[in-house]
Coordinates of C-alpha atoms in Angstrom, one line a residue:
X13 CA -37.9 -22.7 -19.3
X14 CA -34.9 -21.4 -17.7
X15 CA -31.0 -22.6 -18.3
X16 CA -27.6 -22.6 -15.7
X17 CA -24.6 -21.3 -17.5
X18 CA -21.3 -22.4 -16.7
X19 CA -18.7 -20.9 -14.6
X20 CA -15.2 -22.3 -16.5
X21 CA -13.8 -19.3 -18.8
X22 CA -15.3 -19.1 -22.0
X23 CA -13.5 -18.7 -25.2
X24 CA -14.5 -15.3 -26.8
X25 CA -14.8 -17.2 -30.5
X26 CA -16.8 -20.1 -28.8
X27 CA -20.2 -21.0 -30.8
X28 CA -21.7 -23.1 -28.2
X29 CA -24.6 -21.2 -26.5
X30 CA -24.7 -21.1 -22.6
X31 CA -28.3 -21.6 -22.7
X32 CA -27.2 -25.1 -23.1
X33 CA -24.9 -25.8 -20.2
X34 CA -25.5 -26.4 -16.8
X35 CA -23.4 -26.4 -14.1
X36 CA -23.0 -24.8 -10.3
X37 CA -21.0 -21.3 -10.1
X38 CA -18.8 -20.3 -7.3
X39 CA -18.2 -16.4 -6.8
X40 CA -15.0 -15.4 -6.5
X41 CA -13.2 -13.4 -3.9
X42 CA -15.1 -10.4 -2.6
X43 CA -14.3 -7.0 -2.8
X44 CA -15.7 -4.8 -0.1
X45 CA -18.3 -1.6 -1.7
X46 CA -18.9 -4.4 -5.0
X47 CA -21.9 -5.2 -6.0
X48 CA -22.9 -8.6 -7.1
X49 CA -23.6 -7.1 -10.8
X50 CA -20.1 -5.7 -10.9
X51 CA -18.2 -8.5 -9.6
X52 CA -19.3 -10.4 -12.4
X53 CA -19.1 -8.2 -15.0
X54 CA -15.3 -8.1 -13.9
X55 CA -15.0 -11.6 -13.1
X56 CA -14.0 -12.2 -17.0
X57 CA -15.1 -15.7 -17.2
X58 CA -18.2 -15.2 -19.1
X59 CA -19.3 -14.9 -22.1
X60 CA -21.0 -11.4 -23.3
X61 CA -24.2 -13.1 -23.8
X62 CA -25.1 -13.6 -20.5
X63 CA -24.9 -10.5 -19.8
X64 CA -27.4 -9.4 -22.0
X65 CA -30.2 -11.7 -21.2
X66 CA -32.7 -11.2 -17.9
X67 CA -30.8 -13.9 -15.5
X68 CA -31.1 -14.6 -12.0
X69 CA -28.8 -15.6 -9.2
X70 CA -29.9 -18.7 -6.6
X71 CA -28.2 -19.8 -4.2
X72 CA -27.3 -23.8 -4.5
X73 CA -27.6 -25.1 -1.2
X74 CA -30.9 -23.1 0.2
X75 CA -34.3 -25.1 0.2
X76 CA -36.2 -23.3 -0.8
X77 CA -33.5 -21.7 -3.5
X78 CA -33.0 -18.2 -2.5
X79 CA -32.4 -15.5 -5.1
X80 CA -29.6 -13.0 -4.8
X81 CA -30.1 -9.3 -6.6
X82 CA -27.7 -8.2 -8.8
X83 CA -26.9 -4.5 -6.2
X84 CA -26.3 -6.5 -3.4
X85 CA -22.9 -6.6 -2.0
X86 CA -20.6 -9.0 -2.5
X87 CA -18.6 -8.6 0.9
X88 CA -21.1 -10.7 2.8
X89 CA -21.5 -13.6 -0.1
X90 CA -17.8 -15.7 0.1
X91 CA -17.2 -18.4 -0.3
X92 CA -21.4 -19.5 -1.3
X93 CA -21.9 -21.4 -4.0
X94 CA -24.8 -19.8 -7.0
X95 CA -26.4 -20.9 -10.2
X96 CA -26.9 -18.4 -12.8
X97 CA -30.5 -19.0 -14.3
X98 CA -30.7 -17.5 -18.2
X99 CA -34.2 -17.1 -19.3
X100 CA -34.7 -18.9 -22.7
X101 CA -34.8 -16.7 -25.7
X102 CA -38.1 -16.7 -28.2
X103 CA -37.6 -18.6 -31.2
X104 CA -38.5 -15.6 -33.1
X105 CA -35.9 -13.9 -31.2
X106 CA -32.5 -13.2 -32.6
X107 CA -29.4 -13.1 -30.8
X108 CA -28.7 -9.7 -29.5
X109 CA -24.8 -10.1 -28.1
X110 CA -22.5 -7.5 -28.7
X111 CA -20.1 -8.3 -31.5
X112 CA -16.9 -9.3 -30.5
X113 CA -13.9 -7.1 -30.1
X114 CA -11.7 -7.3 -33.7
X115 CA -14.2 -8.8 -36.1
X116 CA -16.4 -6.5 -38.5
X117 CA -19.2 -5.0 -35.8
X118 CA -20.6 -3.2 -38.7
X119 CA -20.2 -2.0 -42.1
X120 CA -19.8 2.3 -41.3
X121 CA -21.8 3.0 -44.4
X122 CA -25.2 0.9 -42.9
X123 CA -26.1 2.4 -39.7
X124 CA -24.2 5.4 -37.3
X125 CA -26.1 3.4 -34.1
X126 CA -25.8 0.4 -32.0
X127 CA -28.9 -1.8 -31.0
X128 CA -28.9 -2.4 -27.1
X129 CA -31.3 -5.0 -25.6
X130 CA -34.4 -3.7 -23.3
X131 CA -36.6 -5.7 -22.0
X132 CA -40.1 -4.3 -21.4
X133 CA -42.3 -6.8 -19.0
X134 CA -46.3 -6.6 -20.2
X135 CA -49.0 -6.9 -16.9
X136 CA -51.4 -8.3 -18.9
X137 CA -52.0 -11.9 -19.1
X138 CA -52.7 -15.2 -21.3
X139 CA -56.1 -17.1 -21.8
X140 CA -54.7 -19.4 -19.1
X141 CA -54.1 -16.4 -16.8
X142 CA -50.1 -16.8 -16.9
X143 CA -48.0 -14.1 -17.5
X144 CA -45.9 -13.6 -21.2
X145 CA -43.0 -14.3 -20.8
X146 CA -40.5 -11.1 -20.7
X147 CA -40.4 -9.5 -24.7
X148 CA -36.8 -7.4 -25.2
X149 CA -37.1 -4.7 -27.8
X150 CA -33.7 -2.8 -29.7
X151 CA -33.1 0.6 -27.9
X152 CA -31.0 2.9 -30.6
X153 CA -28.2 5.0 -29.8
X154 CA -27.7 7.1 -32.0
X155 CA -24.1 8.3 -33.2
X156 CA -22.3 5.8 -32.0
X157 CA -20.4 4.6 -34.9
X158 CA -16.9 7.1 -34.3
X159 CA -16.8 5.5 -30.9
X160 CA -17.4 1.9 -32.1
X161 CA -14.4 2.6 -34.4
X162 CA -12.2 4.2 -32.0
X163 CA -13.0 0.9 -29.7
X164 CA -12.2 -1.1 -32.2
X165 CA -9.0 0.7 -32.9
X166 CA -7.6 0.8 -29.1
X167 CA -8.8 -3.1 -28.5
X168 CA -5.6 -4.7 -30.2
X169 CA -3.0 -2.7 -28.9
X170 CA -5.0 -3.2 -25.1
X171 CA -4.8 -7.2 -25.7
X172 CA -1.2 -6.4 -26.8
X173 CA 0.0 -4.3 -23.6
X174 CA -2.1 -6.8 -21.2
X175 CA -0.4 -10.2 -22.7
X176 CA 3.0 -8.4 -22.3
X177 CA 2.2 -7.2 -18.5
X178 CA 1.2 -10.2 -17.4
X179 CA 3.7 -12.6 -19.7
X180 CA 0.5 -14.3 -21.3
X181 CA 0.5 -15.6 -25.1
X182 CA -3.3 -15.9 -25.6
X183 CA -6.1 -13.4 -24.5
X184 CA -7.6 -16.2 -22.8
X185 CA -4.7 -16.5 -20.4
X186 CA -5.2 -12.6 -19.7
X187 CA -8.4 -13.2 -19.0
X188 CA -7.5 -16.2 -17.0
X189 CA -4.9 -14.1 -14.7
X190 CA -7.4 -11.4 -14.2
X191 CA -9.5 -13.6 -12.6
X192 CA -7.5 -14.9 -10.5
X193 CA -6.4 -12.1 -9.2
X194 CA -10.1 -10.7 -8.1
X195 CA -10.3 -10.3 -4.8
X196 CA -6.7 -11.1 -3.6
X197 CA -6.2 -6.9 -2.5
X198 CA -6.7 -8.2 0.7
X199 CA -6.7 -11.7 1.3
X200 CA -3.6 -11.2 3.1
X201 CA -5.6 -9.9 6.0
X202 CA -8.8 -12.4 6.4
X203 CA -6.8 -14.7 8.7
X204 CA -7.9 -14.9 12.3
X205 CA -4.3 -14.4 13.5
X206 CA -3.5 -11.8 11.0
X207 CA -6.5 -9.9 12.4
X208 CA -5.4 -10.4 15.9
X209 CA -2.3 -9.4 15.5
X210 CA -3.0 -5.8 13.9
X211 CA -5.2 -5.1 16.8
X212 CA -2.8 -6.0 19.4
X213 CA -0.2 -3.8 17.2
X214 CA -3.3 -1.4 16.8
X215 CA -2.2 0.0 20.6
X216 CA 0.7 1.4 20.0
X217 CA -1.1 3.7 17.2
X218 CA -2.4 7.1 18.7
X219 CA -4.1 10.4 17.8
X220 CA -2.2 13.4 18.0
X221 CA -3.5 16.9 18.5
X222 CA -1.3 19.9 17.4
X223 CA -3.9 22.4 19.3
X224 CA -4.9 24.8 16.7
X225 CA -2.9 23.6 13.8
X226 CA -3.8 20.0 12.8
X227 CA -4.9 16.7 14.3
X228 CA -3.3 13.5 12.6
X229 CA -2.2 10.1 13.8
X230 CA 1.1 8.5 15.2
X231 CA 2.6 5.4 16.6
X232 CA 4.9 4.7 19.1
X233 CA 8.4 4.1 18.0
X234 CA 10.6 3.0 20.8
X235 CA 10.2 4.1 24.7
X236 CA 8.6 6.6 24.9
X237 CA 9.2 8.6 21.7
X238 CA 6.2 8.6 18.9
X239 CA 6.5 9.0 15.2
X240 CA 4.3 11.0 13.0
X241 CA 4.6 13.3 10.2
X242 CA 6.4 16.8 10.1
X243 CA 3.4 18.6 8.5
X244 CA 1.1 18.6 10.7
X245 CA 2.9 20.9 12.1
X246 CA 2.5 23.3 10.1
X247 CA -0.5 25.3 9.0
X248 CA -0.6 28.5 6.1
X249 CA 3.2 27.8 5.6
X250 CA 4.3 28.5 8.8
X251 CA 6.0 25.6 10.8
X252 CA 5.0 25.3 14.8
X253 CA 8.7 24.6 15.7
X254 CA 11.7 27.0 15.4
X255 CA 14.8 26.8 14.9
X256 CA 15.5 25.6 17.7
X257 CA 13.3 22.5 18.0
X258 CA 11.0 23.9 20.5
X259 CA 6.9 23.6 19.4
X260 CA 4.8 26.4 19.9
X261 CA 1.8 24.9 20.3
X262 CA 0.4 22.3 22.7
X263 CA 0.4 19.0 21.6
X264 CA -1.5 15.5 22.8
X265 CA -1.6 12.0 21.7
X266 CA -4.6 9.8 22.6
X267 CA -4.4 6.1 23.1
X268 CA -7.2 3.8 22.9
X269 CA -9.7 5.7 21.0
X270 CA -11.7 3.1 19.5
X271 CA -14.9 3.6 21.2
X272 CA -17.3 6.3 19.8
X273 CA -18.3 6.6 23.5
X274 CA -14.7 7.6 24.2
X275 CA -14.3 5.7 26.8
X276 CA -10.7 4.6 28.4
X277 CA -9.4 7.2 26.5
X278 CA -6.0 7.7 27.8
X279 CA -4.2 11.5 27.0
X280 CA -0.4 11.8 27.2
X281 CA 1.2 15.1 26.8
X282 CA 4.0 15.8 24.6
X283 CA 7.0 17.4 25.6
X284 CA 7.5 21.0 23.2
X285 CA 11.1 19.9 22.8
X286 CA 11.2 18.4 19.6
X287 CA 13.6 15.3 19.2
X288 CA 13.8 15.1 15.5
X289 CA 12.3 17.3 12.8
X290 CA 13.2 16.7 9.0
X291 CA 10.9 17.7 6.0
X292 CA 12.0 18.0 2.1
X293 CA 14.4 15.9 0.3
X294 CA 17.2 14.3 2.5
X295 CA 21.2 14.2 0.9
X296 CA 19.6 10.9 -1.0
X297 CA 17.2 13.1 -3.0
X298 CA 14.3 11.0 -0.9
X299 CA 11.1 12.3 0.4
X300 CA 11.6 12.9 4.3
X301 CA 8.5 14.1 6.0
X302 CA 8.5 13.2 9.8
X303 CA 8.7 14.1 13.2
X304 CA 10.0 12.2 16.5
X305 CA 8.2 13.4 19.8
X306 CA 8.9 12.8 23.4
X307 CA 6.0 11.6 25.6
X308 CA 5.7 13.2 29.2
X309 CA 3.8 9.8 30.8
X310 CA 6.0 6.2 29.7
X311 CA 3.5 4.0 30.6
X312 CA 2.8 2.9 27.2
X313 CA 2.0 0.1 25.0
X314 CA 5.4 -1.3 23.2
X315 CA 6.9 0.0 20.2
X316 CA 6.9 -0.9 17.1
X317 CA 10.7 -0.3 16.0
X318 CA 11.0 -4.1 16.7
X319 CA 8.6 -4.7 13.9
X320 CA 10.2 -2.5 11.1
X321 CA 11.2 -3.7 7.8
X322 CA 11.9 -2.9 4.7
X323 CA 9.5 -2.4 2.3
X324 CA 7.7 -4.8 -0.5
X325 CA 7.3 -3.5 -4.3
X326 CA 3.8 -5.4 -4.5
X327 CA 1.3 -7.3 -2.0
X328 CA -1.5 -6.0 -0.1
X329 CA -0.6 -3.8 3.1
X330 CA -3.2 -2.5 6.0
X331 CA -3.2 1.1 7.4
X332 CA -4.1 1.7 11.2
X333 CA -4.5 5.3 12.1
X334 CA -7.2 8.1 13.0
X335 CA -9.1 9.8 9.8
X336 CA -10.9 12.5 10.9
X337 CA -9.4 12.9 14.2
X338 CA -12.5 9.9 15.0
X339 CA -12.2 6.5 15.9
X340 CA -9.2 3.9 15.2
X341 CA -9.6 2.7 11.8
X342 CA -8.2 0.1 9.6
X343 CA -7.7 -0.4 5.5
X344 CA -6.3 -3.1 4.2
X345 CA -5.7 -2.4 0.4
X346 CA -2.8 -3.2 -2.0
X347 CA 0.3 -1.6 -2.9
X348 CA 0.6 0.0 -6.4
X349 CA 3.3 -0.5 -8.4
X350 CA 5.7 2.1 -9.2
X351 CA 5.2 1.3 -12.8
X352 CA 1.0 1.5 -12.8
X353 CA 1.2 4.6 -11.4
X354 CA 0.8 6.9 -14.2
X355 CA -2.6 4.7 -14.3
X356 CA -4.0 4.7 -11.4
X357 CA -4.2 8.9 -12.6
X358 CA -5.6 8.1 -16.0
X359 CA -7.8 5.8 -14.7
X360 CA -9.8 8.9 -12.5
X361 CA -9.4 11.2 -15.4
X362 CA -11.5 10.9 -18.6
X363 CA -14.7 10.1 -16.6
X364 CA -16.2 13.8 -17.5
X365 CA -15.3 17.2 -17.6
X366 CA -16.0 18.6 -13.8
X367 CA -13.8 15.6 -12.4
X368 CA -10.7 15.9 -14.9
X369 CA -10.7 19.5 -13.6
X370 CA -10.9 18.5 -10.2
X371 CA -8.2 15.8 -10.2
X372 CA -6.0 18.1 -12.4
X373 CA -6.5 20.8 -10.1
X374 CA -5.2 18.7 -7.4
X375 CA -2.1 17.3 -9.4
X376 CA -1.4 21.1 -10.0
X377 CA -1.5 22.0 -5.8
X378 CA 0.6 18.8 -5.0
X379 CA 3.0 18.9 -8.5
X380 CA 5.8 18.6 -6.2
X381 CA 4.6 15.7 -4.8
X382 CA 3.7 14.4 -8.3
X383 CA 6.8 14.6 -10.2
X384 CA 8.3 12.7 -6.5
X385 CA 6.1 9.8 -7.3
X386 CA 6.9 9.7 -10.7
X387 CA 10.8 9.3 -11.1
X388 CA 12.1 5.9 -12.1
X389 CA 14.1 5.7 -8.8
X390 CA 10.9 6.7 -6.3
X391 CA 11.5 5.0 -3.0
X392 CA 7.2 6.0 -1.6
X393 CA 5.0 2.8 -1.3
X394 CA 1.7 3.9 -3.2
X395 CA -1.7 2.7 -2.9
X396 CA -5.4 3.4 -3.0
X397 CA -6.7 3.8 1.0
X398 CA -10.1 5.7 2.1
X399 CA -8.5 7.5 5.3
X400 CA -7.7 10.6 4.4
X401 CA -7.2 13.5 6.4
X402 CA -6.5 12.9 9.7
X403 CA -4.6 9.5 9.0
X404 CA -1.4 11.1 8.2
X405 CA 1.4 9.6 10.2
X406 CA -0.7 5.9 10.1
X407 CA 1.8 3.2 10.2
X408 CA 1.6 1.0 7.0
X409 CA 1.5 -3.0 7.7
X410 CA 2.4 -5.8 5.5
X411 CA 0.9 -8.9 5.0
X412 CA 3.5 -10.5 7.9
X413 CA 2.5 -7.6 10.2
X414 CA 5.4 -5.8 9.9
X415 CA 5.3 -1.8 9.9
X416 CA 6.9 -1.0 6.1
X417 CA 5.8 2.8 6.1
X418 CA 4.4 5.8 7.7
X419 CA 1.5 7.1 5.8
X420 CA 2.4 10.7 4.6
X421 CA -0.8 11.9 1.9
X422 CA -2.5 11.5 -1.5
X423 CA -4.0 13.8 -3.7
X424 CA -7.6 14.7 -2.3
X425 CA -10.2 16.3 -4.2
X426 CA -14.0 17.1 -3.3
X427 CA -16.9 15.6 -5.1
X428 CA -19.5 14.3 -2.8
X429 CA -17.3 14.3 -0.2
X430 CA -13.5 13.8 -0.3
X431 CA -11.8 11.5 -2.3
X432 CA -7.9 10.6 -3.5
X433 CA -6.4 9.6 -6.8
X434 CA -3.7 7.9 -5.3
X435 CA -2.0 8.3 -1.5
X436 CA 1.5 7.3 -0.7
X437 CA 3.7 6.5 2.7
X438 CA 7.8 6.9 2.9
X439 CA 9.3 3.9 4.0
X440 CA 10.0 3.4 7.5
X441 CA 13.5 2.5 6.8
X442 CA 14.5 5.8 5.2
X443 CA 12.6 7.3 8.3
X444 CA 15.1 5.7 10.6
X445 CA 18.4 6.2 8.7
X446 CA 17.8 10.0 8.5
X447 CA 16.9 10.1 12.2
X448 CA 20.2 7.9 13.3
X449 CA 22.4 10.1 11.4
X450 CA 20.7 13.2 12.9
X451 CA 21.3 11.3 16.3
X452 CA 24.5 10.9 15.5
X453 CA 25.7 14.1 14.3
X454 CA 24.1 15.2 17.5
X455 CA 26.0 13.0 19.4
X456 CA 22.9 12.0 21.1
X457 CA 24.2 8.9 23.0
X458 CA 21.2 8.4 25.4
X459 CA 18.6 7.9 22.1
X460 CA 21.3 5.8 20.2
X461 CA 21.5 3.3 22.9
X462 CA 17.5 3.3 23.8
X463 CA 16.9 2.8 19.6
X464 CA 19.6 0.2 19.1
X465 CA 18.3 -1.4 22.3
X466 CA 14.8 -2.0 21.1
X467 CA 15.9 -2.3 17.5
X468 CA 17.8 -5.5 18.4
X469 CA 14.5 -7.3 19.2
X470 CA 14.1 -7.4 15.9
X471 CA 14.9 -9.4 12.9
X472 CA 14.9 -6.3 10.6
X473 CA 15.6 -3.7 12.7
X474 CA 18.8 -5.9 13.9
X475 CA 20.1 -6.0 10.6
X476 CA 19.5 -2.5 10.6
X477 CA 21.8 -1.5 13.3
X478 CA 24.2 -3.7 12.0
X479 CA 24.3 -1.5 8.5
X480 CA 24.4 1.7 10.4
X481 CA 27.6 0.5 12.3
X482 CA 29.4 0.0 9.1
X483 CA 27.9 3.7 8.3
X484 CA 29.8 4.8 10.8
X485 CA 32.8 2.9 10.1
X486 CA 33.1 3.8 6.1
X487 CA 32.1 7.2 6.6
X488 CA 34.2 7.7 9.8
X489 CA 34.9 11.1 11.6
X490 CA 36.7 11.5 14.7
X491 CA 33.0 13.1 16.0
X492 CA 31.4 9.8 15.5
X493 CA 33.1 7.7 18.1
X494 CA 31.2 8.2 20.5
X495 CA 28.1 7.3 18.8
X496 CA 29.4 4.3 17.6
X497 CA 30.8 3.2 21.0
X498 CA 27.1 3.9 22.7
X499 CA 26.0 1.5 20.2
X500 CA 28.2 -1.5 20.0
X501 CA 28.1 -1.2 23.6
X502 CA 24.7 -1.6 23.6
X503 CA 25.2 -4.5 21.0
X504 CA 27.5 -6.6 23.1
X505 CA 24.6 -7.0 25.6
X506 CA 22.3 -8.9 23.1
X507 CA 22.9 -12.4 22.7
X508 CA 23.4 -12.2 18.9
X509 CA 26.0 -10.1 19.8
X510 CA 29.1 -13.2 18.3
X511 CA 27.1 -13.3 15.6
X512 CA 27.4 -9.7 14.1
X513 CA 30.8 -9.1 15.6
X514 CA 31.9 -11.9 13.0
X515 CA 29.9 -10.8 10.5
X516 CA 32.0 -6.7 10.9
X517 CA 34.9 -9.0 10.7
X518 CA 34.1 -10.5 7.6
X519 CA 33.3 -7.2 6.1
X520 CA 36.3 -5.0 7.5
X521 CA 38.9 -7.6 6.1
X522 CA 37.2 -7.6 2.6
X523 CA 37.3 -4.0 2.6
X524 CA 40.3 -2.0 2.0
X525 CA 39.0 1.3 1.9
X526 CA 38.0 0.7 5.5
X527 CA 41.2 -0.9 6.2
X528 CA 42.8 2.2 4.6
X529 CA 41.0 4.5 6.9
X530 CA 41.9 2.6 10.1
X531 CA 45.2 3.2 9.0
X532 CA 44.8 6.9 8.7
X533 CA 46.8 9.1 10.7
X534 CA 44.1 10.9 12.9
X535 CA 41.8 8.6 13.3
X536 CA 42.9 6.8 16.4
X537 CA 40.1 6.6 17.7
X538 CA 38.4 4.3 15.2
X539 CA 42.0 2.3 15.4
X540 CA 41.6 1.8 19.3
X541 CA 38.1 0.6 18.8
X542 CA 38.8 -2.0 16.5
X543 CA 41.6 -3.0 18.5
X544 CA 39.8 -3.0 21.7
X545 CA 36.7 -5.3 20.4
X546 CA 39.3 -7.6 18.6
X547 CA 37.4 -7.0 15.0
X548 CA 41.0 -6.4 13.5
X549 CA 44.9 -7.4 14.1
X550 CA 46.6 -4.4 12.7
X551 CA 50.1 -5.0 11.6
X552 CA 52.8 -3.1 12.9
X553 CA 54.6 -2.8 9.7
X554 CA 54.2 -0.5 6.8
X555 CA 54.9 -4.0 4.4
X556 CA 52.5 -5.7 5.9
X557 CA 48.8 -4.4 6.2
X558 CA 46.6 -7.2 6.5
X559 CA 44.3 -7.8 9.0
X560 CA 44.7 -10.6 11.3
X561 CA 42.0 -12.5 13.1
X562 CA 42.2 -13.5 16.3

């Protein structure tokens, strides 16, 4: 005789035995590498009984039922419907659950083990030629009490930090929230047109080669300049570019490898002079770690400047790039929050002894890198990925499809292959700041009006530009005006060009610092402008100094 349990949450104090409930179980969200067995371990719905009993999963709606085993994985189950069949204990039998988490699991002077079920199926059979049913027999472990009682000592304050993370007042609702979040890492990205979109975005992604240093991955920016990290670059501490921006070494980037046949590959060359190189920590104290190159060939997919924004604190985000130097690849995982990070460490550690000296090993290698994801006032979007080497420079996607980050590394360790604690990206936005100053100190005029150009497409990026021109405003030099002309020039050709011209208005007259430095003897230049593109009325008295509109 067999019984269903039920699928609703069940209270952790509850004496009503599953064996008597029946109802029809839905799985919840997938996650891709679980097993069935896992997913309902974690699910958190269900009491610790069933979990000690021989059950079996059968699908509802196949006639015949169809039974699922417990290592399957769950990735090609959603959305199916199960029932969870308990086999009926003996009479005889008493009930082997675990005890519950805070009561009295044993008196410490009785017994130093724990009694684990085991079920041990017999071959032989009854008079009537049926099989016994399945007899489970007490496996002892054997000096178990010290860890029963540190378990029992860490369980309260656990309840305590988990109602206080996720704003619960009963265990139950923890348990509740848990479940609901299973599965939702990357639900984000199971919609058709999500999916469609990240391939058609996928184009602009490409491998690059630094012949002889490092291969890694890049996406097209704007035009015909590509973005990718500084590092690869760079190979036994020595940097591939000097001083004077030049690269030593020949460098590709391949579009359109997706097929392991490799065909309609199609190889652009890189120019060796360098537009942008910047790696450390930029006058902000933030990470910079990237590289802006100029394609020989333009005939190119379009960039993805257009589609920059800034960066979410949580949600799930998808990486595009070339692990490996093989194939086009994509992971869609979830961003870690600055304030779990010190878990997502602890949660690798403690496992055994070889892999706490592994992952401590590379903590020690990467320290700098460490203590930069550690600070209270880290800018890096974190999260778990599986591309690895070769993915560095991978633009990072958000759930809308807009590119948030450039994937930059992790902390990779070997055992069975490599693996990563915990990888991170620099946002995109901090990217483009530090390049547009550079641009701008350089007085690069031809780049400034290309970027603000294609920037303009953009919701984002237009807001973008439109902070960088008050940059140049508050933190005026007479050098700057002719970056700043190259880009409100460029401005006044976009349609939304009324629009922020009022809104600079808005700003300048509710500033006074910036109204002081108009005012400044010497910088005429940034007095003409305004004059010339109507944003202010300056008075021609020393009494009066407020701006007029006209």
């Amino acid at each position: 005789m067999a019984a269903m349990v039920k699928s609703e949450p069940l209270d952790s104090n509850s004496d009503s035995s599953p064996d008597q409930k029946r109802k029809k179980m839905k799985m919840t969200e997938p996650n891709d590498r679980m097993t069935v067995e896992t997913a309902l371990t974690r699910d958190g719905r269900f009491h610790d009984n069933v979990f000690i009993q021989t059950f079996t999963l059968v699908e509802s709606e196949s006639d015949p039922p169809r039974c699922v085993e417990m290592n399957v994985l769950v990735d090609c189950l959603d959305k199916q419907t199960f029932k969870m069949i308990l086999e009926e204990r003996n009479a005889t039998q008493a009930p082997t659950a675990p005890p519950q988490a805070g009561s009295n699991l044993q008196k410490e002077d009785e017994t130093n083990s724990i009694q684990l079920p085991m079920s041990n199926t017999s071959t032989e059979t009854s008079a009537a030629g049926e099989p016994p049913k399945k007899q489970k027999y007490p496996v002892t472990v054997t000096d178990s009490a010290e860890i029963l009682k540190i378990l029992r000592h860490q369980f309260a304050d656990l309840v305590k930090q988990m109602k206080k993370r996720y704003k619960k007042k009963k265990y139950s609702g923890v348990l509740s929230h848990l479940s609901g979040e299973f599965g939702k890492s990357t639900e984000g990205f199971s919609e058709v047109y999500t999916v469609k979109k990240l391939m058609e975005l996928s184009d602009s992604v490409c491998m690059i080669d630094v012949k002889g240093v490092k291969q890694g991955t890049g996406f097209l920016l704007f035009d015909h300049y590509i973005l990718t990290n500084a590092h690869l670059f760079k190979k036994d501490g020595i940097f591939y570019v000097n001083e004077y921006g030049h690269i030593s070494a020949k460098v590709t980037a391949t579009f359109n490898k997706e097929n392991p046949s490799e065909s309609n590959l199609k190889e652009i060359d890189v120019k060796p002079e360098i537009i942008d190189f910047q790696w450390g920590f930029d006058a902000y104290n933030r990470h910079v770690d990237f590289a802006v190159l100029e394609l020989q060939d333009v005939d190119t997919s379009t960039g993805l400047l257009c589609r920059s924004s800034p960066d979410p604190k949580t949600g799930g985000v998808c990486l595009i790039g070339h692990p490996g130097g093989g194939v086009k690849r994509t992971d869609p995982t979830t961003i870690i929050e600055r304030e779990r990070r010190g878990e997502a460490f602890q949660r690798e550690t403690g496992k055994n002894d070889r892999m706490d000296m592994l992952i401590n090993t590379s903590i020690e290698e990467n320290k700098v890198n460490y203590d930069m994801l550690m600070k209270p006032d880290s800018t890096e979007v974190t999260y778990d990925t599986c591309l690895f080497h070769g993915a560095s420079g991978s633009p990072v996607f958000d759930e809308s499809c807009q590119v948030i980050a450039m994937h930059t590394g992790g902390f990779p360790y070997k055992d069975e292959g490599v693996k990563s604690v915990i990888e991170y990206a620099i946002p995109l936005f901090t990217i483009l700041e530090n390049f547009l100053i550079e641009m701008m100190n350089r007085n690069n005029v031809e780049i400034l009006t290309k970027f603000t150009r294609e920037a303009l497409t953009g919701l984002h990026s237009r807001d973008f530009i439109y902070n960088f021109i008050r940059h140049l405003v508050t933190e005026w030099k007479p050098s700057f005006s002719a970056a700043l002309t190259a880009v409100w020039e460029t401005v006044k050709e976009n349609e939304n060009h009324l629009r922020m011209k009022e809104n600079l208005r808005t700003w300048i007259i509710s500033k006074k610092e910036v109204l002081e430095k108009i005012q400044i003897a010497g910088n005429e230049a940034l007095k003409e402008f305004m004059l010339e593109n109507i944003l202010v009325k300056l008075s021609q008295t020393d009494d009066d100094d407020e701006p007029m509109d006209e």
